[in-house]
XYZ file of C-alpha atoms in Angstrom:
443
model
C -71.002 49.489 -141.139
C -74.264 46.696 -140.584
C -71.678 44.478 -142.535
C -68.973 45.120 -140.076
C -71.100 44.745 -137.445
C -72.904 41.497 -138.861
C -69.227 39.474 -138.680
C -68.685 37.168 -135.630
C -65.528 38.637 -135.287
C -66.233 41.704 -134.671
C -69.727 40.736 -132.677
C -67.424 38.294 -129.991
C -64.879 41.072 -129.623
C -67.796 43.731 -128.370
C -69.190 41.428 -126.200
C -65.988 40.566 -124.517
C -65.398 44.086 -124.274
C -68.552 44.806 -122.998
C -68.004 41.663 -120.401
C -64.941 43.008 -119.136
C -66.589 46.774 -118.503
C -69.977 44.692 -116.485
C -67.395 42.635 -114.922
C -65.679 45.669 -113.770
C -68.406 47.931 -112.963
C -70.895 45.942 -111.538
C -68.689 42.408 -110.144
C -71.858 40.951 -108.463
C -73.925 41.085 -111.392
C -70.783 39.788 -113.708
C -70.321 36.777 -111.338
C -74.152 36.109 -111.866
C -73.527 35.985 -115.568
C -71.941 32.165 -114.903
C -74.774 29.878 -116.515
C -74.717 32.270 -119.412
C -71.672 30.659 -120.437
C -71.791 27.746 -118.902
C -74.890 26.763 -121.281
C -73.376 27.923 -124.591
C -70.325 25.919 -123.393
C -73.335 22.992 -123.267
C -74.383 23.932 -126.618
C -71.251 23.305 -127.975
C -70.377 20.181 -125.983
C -74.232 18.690 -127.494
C -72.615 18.487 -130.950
C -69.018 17.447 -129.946
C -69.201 14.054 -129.457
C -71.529 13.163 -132.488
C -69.334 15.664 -135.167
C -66.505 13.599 -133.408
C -68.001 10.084 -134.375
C -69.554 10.953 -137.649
C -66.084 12.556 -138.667
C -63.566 10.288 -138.044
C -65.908 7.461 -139.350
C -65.911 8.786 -142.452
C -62.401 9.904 -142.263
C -60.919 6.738 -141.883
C -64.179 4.598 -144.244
C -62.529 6.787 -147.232
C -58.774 6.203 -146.278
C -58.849 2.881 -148.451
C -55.548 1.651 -146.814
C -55.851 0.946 -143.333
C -51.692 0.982 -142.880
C -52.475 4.477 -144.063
C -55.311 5.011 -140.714
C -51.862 3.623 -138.302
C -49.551 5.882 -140.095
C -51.995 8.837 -139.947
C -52.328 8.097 -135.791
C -48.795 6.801 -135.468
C -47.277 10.886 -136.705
C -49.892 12.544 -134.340
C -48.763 10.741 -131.567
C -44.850 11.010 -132.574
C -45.891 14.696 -133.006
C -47.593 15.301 -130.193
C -45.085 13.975 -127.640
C -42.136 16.028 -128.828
C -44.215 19.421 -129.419
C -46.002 18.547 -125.713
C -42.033 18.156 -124.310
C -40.239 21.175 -126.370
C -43.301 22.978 -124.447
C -42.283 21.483 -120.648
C -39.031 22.639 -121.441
C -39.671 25.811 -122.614
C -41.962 26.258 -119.358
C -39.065 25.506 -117.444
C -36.650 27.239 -119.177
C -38.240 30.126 -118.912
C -39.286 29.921 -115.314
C -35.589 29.555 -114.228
C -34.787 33.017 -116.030
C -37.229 34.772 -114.749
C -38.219 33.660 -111.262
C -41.637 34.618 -111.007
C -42.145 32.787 -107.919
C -39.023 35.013 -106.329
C -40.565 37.730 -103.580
C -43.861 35.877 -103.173
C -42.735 34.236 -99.889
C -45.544 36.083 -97.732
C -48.330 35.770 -99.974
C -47.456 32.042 -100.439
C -47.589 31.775 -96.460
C -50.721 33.821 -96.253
C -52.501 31.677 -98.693
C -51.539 28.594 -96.498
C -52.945 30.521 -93.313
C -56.067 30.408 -95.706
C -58.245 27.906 -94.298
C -60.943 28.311 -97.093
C -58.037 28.082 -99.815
C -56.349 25.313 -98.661
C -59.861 23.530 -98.461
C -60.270 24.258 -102.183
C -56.942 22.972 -102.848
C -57.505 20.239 -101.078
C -60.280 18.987 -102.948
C -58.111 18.849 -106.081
C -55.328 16.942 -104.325
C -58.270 14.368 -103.642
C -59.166 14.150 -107.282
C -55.416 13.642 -107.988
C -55.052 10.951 -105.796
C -57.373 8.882 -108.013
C -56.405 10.135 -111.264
C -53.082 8.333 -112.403
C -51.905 7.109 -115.718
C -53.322 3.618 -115.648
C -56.556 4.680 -115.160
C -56.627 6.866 -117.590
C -55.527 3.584 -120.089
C -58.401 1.892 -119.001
C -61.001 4.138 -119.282
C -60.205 5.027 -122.793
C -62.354 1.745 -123.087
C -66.162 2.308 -122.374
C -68.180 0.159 -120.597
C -71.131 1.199 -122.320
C -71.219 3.231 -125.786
C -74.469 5.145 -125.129
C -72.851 6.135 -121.901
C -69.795 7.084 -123.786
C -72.085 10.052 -125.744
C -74.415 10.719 -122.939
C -71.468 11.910 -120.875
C -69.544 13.314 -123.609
C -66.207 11.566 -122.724
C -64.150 12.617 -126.129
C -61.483 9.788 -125.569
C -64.094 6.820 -125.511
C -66.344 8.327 -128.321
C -62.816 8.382 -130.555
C -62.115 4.846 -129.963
C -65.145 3.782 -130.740
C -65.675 6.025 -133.960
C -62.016 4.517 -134.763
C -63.344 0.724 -134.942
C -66.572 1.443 -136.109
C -64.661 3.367 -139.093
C -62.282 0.463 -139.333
C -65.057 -2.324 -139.522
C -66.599 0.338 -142.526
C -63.389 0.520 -144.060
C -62.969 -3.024 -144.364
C -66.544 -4.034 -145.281
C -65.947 -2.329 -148.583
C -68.707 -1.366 -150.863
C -70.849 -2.871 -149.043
C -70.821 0.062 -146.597
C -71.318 2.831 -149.132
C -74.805 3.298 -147.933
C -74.083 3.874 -144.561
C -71.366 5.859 -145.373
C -73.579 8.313 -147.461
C -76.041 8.513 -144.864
C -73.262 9.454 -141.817
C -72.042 12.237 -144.423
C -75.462 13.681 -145.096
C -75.623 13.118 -141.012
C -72.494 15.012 -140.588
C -73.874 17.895 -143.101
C -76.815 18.343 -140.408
C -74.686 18.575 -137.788
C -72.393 21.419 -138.845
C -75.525 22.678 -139.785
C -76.707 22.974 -136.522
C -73.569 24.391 -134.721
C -73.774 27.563 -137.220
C -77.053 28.116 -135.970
C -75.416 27.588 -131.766
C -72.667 29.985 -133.456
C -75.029 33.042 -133.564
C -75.000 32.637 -129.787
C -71.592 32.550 -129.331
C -71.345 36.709 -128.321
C -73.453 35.891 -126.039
C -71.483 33.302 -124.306
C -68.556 35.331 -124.369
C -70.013 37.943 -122.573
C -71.101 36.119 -120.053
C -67.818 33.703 -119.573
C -65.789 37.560 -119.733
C -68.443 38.652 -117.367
C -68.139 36.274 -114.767
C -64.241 35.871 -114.571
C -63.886 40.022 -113.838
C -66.978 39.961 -111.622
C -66.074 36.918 -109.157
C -62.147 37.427 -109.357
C -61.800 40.899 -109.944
C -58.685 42.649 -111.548
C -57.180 43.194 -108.274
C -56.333 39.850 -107.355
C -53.827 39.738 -110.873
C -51.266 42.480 -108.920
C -49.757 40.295 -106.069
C -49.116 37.416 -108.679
C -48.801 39.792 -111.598
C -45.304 38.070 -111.989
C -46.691 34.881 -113.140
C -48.946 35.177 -115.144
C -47.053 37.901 -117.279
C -44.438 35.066 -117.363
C -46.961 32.418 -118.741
C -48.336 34.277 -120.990
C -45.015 35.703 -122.602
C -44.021 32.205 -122.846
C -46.977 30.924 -124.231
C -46.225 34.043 -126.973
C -43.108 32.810 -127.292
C -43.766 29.053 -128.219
C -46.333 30.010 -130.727
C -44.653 32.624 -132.441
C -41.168 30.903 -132.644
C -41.383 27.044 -131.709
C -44.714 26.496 -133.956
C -43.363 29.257 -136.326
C -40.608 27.506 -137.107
C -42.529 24.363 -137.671
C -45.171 25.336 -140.252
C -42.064 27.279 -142.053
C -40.245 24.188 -142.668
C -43.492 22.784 -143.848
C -44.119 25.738 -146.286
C -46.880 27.111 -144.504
C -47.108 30.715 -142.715
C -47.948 31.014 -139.520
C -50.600 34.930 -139.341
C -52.993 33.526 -142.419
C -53.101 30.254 -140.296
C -54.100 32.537 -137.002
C -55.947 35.460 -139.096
C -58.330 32.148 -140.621
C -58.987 30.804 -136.984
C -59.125 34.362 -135.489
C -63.114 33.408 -134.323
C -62.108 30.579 -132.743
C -59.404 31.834 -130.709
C -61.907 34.788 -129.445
C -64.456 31.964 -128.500
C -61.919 30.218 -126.662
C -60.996 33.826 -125.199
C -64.597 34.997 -124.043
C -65.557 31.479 -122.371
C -61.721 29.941 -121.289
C -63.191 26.475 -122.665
C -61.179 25.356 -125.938
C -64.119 22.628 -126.282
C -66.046 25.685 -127.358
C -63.777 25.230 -130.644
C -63.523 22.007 -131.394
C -66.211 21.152 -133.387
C -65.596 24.105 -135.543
C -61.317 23.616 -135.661
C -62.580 20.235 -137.492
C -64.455 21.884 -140.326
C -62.015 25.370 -140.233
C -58.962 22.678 -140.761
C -60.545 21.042 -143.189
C -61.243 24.557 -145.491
C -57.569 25.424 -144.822
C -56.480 22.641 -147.034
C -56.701 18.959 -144.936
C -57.993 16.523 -145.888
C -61.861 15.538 -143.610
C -59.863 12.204 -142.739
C -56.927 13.287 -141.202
C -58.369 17.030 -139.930
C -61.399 13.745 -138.155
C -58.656 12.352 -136.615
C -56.106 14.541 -135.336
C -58.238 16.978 -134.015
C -60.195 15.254 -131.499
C -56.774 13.241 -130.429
C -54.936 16.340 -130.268
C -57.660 17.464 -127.402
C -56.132 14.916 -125.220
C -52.447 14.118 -126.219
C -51.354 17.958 -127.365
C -51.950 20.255 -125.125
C -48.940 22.667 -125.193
C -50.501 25.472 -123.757
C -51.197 22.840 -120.678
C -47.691 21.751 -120.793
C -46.217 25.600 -120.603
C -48.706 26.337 -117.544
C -47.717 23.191 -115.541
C -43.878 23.418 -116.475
C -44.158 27.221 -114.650
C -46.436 26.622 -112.502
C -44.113 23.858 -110.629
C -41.201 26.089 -110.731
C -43.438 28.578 -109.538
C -44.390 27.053 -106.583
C -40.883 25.686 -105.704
C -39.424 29.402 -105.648
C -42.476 30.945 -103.774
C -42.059 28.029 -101.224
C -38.151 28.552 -101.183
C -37.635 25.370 -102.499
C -34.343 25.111 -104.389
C -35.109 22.462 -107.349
C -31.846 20.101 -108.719
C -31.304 19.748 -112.519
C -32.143 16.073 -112.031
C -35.197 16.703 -109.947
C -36.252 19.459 -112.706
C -35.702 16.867 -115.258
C -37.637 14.215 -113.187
C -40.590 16.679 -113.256
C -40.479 16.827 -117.215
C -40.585 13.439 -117.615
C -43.196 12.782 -114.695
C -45.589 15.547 -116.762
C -44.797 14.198 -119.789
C -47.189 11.233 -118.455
C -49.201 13.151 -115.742
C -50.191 15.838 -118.562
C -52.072 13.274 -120.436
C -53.774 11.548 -117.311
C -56.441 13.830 -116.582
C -57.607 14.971 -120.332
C -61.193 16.539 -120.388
C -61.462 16.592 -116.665
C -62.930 19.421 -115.027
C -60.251 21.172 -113.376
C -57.454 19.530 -114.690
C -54.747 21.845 -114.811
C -55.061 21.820 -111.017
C -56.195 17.857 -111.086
C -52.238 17.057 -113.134
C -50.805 19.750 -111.363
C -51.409 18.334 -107.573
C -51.251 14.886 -109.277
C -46.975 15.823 -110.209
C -46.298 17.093 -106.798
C -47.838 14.396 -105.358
C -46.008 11.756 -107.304
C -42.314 13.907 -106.548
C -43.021 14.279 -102.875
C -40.500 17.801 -103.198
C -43.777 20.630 -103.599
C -45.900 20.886 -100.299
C -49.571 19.496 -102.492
C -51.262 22.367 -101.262
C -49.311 25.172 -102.352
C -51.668 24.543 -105.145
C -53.963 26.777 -103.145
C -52.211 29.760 -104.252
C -52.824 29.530 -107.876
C -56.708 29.774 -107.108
C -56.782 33.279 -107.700
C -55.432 33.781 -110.788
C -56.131 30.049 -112.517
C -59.128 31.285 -114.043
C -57.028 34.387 -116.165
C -54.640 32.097 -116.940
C -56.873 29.322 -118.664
C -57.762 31.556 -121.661
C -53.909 31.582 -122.485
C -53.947 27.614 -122.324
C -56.901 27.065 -124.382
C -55.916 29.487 -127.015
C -52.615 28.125 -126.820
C -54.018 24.499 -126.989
C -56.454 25.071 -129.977
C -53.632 26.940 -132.378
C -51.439 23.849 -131.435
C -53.883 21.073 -132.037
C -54.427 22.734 -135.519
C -50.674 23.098 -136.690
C -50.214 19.438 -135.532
C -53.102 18.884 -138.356
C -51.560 21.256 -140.933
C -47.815 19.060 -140.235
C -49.571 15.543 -139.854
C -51.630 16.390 -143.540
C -48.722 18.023 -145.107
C -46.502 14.729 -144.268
C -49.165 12.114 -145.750
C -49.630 14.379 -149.055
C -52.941 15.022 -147.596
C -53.307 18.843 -147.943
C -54.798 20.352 -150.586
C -52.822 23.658 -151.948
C -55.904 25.126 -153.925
C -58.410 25.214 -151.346
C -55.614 26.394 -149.009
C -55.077 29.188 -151.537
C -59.134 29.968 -151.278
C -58.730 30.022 -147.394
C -56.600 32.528 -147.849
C -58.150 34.717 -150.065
C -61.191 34.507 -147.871
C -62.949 31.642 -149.841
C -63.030 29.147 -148.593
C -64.890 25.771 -149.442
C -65.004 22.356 -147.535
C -63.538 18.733 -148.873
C -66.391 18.019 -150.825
C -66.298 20.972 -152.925
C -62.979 20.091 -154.501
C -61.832 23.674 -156.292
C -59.825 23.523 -159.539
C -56.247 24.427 -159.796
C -55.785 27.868 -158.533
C -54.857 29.336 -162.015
C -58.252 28.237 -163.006
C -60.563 28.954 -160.656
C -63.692 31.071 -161.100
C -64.018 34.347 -159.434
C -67.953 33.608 -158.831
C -69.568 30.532 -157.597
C -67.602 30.297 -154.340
C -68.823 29.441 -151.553
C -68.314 31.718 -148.684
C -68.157 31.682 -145.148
């Protein structure tokens, strides 16, 4: 029993559990629970953007080839575009059958009447009028790289990690000093985020807390509809569409969930799937990838695959349109595929930025009244769990396919993952048939 209770698993389970029943029972105290999460969440986000740097430094310094660092990048893009539009379709599709948006016409037109709502939404229509796709180009570039970490921004830390790695790569052996120091570096670090993991019931109890306490279950029943819809669909992708994937790659799709199962409950408990990432790096890596593609695909992934985005966005527009009486063309449906497609990318690691991309595509079709975002306010915040979960089991398939392609994965310590033991890169096991039954290390 003190082992049982000793796991993570079963530790971040209770505390969501015992967030929901505060939540519920007491809302004002729940709501107060906020900076709780909020500073785990900061915790986490500390170690992101140097485990970022350090690991796709070395990732790509021990590639050798460097055509092999634009093939490894060119398949996660490829990857990422057609998984991030098989999910806008699916959104849509979806949306269409169901109509979730159909008998919603007075609460839509209540919401409006909303002075305080439509303020809210109006401040993310603002946001979206700056945000568009060639200023998200540009600042991929930072101005300053000690700005770049101070703030955290993932997209400018990876380019610069990428060229730094690239100038290591090409300096040879004259940069095997540095390089040993950065892994040693990169050892301390994952060091410290198991020690910021013991906190991480605590930050689900408080994220849990707070999103019963200030929304309360009550406001779920008048748009119920929805987000049954979204998350069915969401269901739906991952069990069939990225099912289907890691089957034709050989791989099966419950160990890959049942390995990351404390992951997805972090992500669950605080709605943040930055809470994850440092730890989907290391977790992909024990599964069987190889530390230099796992380094790189991850961290991209966070800004160029998220399909649990996509699905929310593709039903969320449809959404709107039906609970605004708003009949939609095929062509004008298609037209908002392709404009999300591009929109989806444009606000990565934004606060808010479901809403941001969201009020960003209506604004940029000129068919959705922009502040009919207001009546997604209510229910955004239950709905955000299902996109981060969504996002993180996504970002580390696309690893699993991108590894499997390059002959990067390695089959025994994939076998040890899923036996329960399993060891990182630098640990390289045996061939399965002879590998000791003590010695491992465990996690």
């Amino acid at each position: 029993m003190k082992r049982l209770y000793s796991n993570l698993t079963m530790q971040v389970l209770t505390a969501i559990a015992l967030g929901v029943l505060v939540g519920a029972l007491f809302p004002t105290f729940g709501a107060a629970l906020k900076p709780v999460a909020d500073t785990f969440i900061n915790l986490i986000k500390m170690l992101i953007a140097p485990i970022i740097f350090l690991t796709v430094v070395l990732g790509i310094a021990g590639m050798g080839s460097l055509k092999k660092v634009g093939r490894v990048g060119g398949k996660a893009l490829l990857y990422f575009e057609i998984v991030t539009t098989l999910a806008l379709g699916l959104g849509i599709l979806v949306a269409n059958l169901t109509k979730p948006g159909a008998g919603v016409q007075a609460v839509a037109q209540a919401v409006l009447r909303d002075g305080k709502k439509v303020e809210e939404a109006a401040k993310f229509t603002s946001q979206a009028g700056e945000m568009n796709w060639v200023e998200f180009f540009t600042h991929i570039v930072p101005g300053n790289v000690v700005e770049a970490f101070a703030k955290g921004d993932i997209l400018q830390v990876l380019l610069f990690a990428v060229l730094f790695g690239l100038a290591l790569n090409r300096m040879g052996k004259m940069a095997e000093p540095l390089v040993k120091t950065f892994d040693r570096l990169s050892h301390a670090m994952f060091g410290v985020l198991a020690l910021v993991m013991k906190l991480a019931p605590l930050g689900a109890f408080g994220g849990m807390a707070f999103t019963i306490g200030k929304y309360g279950i009550a406001t779920l029943l008048p748009l119920g509809k929805l987000m049954l819809v979204v998350y069915a669909t969401m269901f739906l992708f991952i069990f069939v569409v990225l099912n289907l994937i890691m089957r034709y790659y050989k791989l099966r799709l419950w160990p890959y969930l049942t390995f990351i199962k404390e992951e997805i409950l972090l992500v669950l408990g605080t709605s943040s799937s930055e809470s994850a990432l440092p730890r989907m790096i290391d977790k992909m890596e024990r599964y069987g990838c190889s530390r230099s593609v796992a380094g790189l695909v991850i961290p991209t992934g966070y800004s160029f695959n998220l399909d649990g985005t996509s699905i929310y966005l593709s039903i969320a527009v449809i959404f709107l349109a039906q609970a605004f009486n708003i009949p939609l063309s095929l062509s004008q449906q298609l037209s908002l595929i392709a404009i999300l497609v591009v929109t989806s990318k444009g606000a990565a690691g934004v606060t808010g930025s479901g809403f941001i991309v969201l009020a960003s595509t209506l604004a940029a079709t000129k068919i959705i009244p922009v502040e009919s975002v207001a009546l997604l306010l209510g229910v955004d915040r239950f709905m955000s769990e299902a996109r981060a979960i969504t996002n993180v089991i996504g970002n580390g398939i696309a690893t699993l396919v991108v590894a499997k392609s390059e002959g990067e994965f390695n089959e025994a310590r994939h076998q040890l993952a899923l036996q329960g033991r399993s060891v990182p890169e630098n640990e390289r096991p045996e061939p399965v048939a002879e590998l000791p039954l003590v010695g491992v290390c465990h996690e």
